[in-house]
Coordinates of C-alpha atoms and ligand atoms in Angstrom, one line a residue:
X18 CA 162.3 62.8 116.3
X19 CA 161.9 60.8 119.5
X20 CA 161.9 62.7 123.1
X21 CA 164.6 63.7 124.6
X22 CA 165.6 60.6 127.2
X23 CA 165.5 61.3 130.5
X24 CA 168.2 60.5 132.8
X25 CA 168.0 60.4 136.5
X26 CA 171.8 59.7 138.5
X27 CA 171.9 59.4 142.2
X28 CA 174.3 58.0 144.1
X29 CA 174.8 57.0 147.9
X30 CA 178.3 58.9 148.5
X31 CA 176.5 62.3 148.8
X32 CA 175.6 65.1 146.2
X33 CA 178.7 66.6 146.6
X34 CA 180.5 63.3 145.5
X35 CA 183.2 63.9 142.9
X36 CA 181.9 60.3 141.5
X37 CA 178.6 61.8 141.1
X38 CA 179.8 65.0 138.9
X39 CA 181.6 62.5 137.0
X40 CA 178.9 60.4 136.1
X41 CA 176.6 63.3 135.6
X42 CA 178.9 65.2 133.0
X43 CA 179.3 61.2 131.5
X44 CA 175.8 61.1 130.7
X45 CA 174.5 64.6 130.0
X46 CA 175.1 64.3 126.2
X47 CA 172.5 61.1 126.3
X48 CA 169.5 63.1 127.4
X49 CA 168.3 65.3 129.9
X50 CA 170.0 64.4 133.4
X51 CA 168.3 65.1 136.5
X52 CA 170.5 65.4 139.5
X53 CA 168.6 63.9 142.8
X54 CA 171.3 62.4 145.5
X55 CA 171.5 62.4 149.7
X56 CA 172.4 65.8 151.0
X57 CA 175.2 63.5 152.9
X58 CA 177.5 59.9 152.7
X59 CA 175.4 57.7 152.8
X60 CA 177.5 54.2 152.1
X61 CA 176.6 50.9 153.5
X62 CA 173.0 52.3 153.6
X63 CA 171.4 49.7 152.2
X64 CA 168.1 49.9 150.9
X65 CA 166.7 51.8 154.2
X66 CA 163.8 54.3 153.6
X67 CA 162.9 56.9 155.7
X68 CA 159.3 56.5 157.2
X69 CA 159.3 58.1 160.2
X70 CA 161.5 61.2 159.5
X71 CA 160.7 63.7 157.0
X72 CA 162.2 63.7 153.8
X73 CA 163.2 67.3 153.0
X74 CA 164.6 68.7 149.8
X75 CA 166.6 71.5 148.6
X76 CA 167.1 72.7 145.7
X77 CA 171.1 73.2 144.0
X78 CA 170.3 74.4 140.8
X79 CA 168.5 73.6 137.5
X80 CA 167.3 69.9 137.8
X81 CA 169.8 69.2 140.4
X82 CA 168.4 68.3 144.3
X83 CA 169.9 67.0 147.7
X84 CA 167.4 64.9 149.5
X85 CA 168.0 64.5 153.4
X86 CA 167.9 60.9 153.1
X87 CA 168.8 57.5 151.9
X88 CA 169.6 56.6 148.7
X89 CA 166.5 55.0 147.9
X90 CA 165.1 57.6 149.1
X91 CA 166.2 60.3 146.7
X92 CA 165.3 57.8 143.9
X93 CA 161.8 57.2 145.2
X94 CA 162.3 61.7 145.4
X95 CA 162.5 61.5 141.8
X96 CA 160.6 59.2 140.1
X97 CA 157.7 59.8 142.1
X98 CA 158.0 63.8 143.1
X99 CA 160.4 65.5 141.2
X100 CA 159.8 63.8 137.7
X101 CA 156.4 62.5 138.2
X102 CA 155.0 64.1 134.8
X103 CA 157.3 62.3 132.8
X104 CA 159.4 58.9 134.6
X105 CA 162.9 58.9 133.6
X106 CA 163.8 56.4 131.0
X107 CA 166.9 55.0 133.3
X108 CA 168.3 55.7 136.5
X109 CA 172.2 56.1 137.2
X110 CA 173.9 55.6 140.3
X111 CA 177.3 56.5 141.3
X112 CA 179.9 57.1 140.6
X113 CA 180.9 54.8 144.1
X114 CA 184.0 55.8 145.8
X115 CA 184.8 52.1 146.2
X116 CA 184.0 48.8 145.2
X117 CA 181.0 47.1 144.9
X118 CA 181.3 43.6 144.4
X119 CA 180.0 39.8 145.1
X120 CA 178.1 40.8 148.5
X121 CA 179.0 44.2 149.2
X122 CA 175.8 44.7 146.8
X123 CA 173.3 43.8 150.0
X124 CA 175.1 46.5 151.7
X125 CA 175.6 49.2 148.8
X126 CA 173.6 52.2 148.8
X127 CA 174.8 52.7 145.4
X128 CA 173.7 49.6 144.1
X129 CA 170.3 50.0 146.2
X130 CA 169.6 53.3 144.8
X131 CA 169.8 51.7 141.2
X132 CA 167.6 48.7 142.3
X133 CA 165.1 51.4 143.8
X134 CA 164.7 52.2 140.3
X135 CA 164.3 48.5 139.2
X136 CA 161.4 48.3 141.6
X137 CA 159.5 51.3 141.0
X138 CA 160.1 50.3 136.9
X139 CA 162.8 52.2 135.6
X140 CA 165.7 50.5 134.3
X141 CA 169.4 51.0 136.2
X142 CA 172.6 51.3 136.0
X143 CA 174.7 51.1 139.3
X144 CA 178.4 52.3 138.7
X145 CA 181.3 51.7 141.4
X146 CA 185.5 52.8 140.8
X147 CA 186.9 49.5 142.7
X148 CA 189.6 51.7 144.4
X149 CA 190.2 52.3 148.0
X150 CA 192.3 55.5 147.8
X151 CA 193.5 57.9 145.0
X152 CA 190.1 58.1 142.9
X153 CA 190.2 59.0 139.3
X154 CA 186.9 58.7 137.5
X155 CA 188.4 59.5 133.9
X156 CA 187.9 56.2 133.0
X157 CA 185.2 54.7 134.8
X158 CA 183.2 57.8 133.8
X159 CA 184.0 56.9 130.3
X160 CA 182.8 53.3 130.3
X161 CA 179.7 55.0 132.4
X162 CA 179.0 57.0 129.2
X163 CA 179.3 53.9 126.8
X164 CA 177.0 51.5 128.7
X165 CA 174.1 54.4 129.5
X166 CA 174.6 54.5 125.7
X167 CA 173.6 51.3 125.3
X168 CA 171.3 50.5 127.7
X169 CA 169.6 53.7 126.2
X170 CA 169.2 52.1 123.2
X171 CA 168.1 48.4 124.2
X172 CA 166.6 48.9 128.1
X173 CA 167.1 46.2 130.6
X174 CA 163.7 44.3 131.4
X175 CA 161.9 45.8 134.3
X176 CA 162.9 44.6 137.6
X177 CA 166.2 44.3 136.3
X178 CA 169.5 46.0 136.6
X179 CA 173.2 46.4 135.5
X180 CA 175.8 46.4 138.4
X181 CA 179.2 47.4 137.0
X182 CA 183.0 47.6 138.4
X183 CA 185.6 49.5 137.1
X184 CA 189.4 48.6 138.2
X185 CA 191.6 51.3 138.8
X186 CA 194.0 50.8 135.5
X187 CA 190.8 49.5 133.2
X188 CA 191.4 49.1 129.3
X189 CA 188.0 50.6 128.7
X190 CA 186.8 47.0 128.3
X191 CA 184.3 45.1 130.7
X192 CA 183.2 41.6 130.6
X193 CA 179.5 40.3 131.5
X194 CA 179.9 38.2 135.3
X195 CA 178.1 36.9 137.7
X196 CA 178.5 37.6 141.3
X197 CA 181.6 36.2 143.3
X198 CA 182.0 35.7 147.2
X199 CA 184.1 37.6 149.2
X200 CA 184.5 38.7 152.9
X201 CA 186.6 41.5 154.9
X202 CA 186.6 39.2 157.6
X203 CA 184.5 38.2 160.6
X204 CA 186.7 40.0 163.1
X205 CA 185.0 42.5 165.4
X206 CA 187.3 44.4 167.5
X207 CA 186.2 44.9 170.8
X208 CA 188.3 48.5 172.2
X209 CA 187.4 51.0 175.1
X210 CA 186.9 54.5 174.4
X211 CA 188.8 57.5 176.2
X212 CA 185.5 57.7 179.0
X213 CA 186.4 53.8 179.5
X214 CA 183.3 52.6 177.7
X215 CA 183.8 49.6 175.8
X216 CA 182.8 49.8 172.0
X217 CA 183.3 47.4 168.5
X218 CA 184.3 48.4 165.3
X219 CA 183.2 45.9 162.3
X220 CA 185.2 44.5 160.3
X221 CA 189.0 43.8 159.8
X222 CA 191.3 44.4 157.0
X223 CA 191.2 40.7 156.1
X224 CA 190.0 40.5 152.8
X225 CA 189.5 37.4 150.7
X226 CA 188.2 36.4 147.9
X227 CA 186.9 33.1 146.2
X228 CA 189.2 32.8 142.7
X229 CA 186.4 31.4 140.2
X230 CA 186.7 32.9 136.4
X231 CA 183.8 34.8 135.0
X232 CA 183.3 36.0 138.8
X233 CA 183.0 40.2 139.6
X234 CA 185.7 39.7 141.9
X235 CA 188.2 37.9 139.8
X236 CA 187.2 39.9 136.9
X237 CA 188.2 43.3 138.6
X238 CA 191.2 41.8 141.0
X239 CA 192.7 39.1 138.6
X240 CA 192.4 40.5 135.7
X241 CA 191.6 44.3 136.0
X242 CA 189.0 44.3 133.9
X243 CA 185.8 45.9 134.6
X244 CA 183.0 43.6 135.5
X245 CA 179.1 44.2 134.3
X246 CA 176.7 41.9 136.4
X247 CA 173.1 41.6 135.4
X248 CA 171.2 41.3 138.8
X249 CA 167.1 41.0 139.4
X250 CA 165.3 41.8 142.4
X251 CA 163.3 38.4 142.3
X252 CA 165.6 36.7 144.8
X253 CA 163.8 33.4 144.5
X254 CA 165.9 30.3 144.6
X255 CA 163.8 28.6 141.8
X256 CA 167.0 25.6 142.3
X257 CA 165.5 24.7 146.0
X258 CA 161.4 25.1 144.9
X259 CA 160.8 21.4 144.6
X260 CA 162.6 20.2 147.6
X261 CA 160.8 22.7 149.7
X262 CA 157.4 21.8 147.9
X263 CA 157.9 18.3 149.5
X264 CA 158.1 19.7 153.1
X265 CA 155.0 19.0 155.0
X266 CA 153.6 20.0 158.9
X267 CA 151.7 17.2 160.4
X268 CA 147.5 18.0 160.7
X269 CA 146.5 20.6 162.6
X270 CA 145.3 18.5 165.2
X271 CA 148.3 16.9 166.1
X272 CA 150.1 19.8 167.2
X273 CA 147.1 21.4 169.2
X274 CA 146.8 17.5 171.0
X275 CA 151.0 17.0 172.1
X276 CA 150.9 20.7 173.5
X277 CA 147.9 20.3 175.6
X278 CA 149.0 16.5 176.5
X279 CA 152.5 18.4 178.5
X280 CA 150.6 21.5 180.5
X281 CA 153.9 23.3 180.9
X282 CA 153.8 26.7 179.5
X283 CA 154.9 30.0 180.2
X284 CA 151.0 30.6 181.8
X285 CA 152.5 27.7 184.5
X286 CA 153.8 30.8 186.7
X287 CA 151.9 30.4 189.8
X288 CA 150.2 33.9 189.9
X289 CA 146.8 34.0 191.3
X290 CA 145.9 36.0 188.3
X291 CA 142.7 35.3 186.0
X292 CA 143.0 31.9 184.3
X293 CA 141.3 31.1 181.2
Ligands
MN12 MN1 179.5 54.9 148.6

């Protein structure tokens, strides 16, 4: 009989996240799930770490941990603290409360948390319920459970993971996509607070987003149908290699000659300081 798998979910919406209990209950009849998630919200995190704050935890009950701190931070908690005698065999973020599509995943805590995992060489899974308001997991959570399944049974290369979006009335279906484009607009509105101190908010409600077919976004909007996209975190555009390998800098020489043939620099301040 082969080990029990080991399952690690984590999300960036907070351990109290109804997304989170979702996708834990999903998955706890694949293996044994470990519960390690930020203490609070955490979205649009990123991929921060914390380096120069502590990272505390606290316990919430059997395999189940808040970590004051990112995201990535409660994966790095549990791969390397929490479950260091035995890695997990995935890692599980989400449920999001929200979307996370085409370029929100450079932003995403949810997706970072999942390629936190990727990096430190456990397959993941990052899940997101592309909704804005009224959240029902039921079927996300279901689809959750089908693709853990799976990727159980055939695990994603290392460095790799899964980044999948559930619409709101979902089939149960998904289709494999590549990343759209999208933008909620460039707008920054400038307003002044009640003490009369001006501040910006980022962002405007103007979303768009580029109609291309086999696309995350057009997937999920056009044809609400959930969208699994296979990222990697080598971001190298192999397309522009042998363009740049043709970009050269003249000698050495040259440039150390032209800068000392002008004499105006920053040092040509007129201080009777030490020259060199
Ligand atoms: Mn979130």
């Amino acid at each position: 009989m082969t080990p029990k798998r080991r399952i690690l979910v984590s999300n960036d919406d907070g351990i109290h996240a109804r997304g989170l209990r979702a996708l834990a209950e999903a998955v706890r009849p694949l293996g044994e799930v470990w519960v390690v998630a930020p203490e609070r919200q955490q979205s649009a995190a990123s991929h921060a770490i914390s380096i120069h704050t502590p990272v505390r935890l606290k316990k919430h009950g059997e395999r189940e941990f808040a970590v004051e701190g990112t995201p990535a931070d409660a994966v790095v908690m549990g791969i390397n603290v929490l479950m260091r005698e035995s890695p997990p065999d995935l890692v599980v973020s989400g449920i999001n409360h929200g979307p996370n599509l085409a370029e929100d995943v450079f932003y995403s805590g949810t997706v970072a948390a999942a390629m936190e995992g990727a990096i430190l060489g456990v397959p993941a899974i990052a899940f997101s319920l592309a909704v804005y308001r009224k959240f029902e997991f039921t079927k996300a959570a279901r689809l959750a459970q089908h693709l853990t399944r799976l990727a159980l049974a055939s695990l994603p290369a290392p460095w790799r993971l899964l980044n999948v979006n559930v619409p709101r009335d979902s089939d149960g279906t998904f289709r494999v996509t590549r990343l759209g484009r999208h933008s909620y607009g460039n707008g920054v509105v400038e307003q002044t607070d009640p003490r009369g101190r001006q501040y910006f908010w980022l962002g405007t409600n103007e979303y768009a987003h580029v109609s291309k077919a086999g696309t995350d976004v057009s997937t999920v909007y056009e044809d609400g149908v959930a969208s699994l996209t296979p990222l990697m975190m080598d971001l190298t555009d192999a397309a522009s290699l042998p363009h740049l390998r043709r970009w050269t800098v003249p000698a050495s020489g040259a440039i150390r000659s032209s800068g000392a043939a002008t004499g105006k620099g920053s040092r040509s301040r007129g201080t009777a300081g030490v020259r060199r």
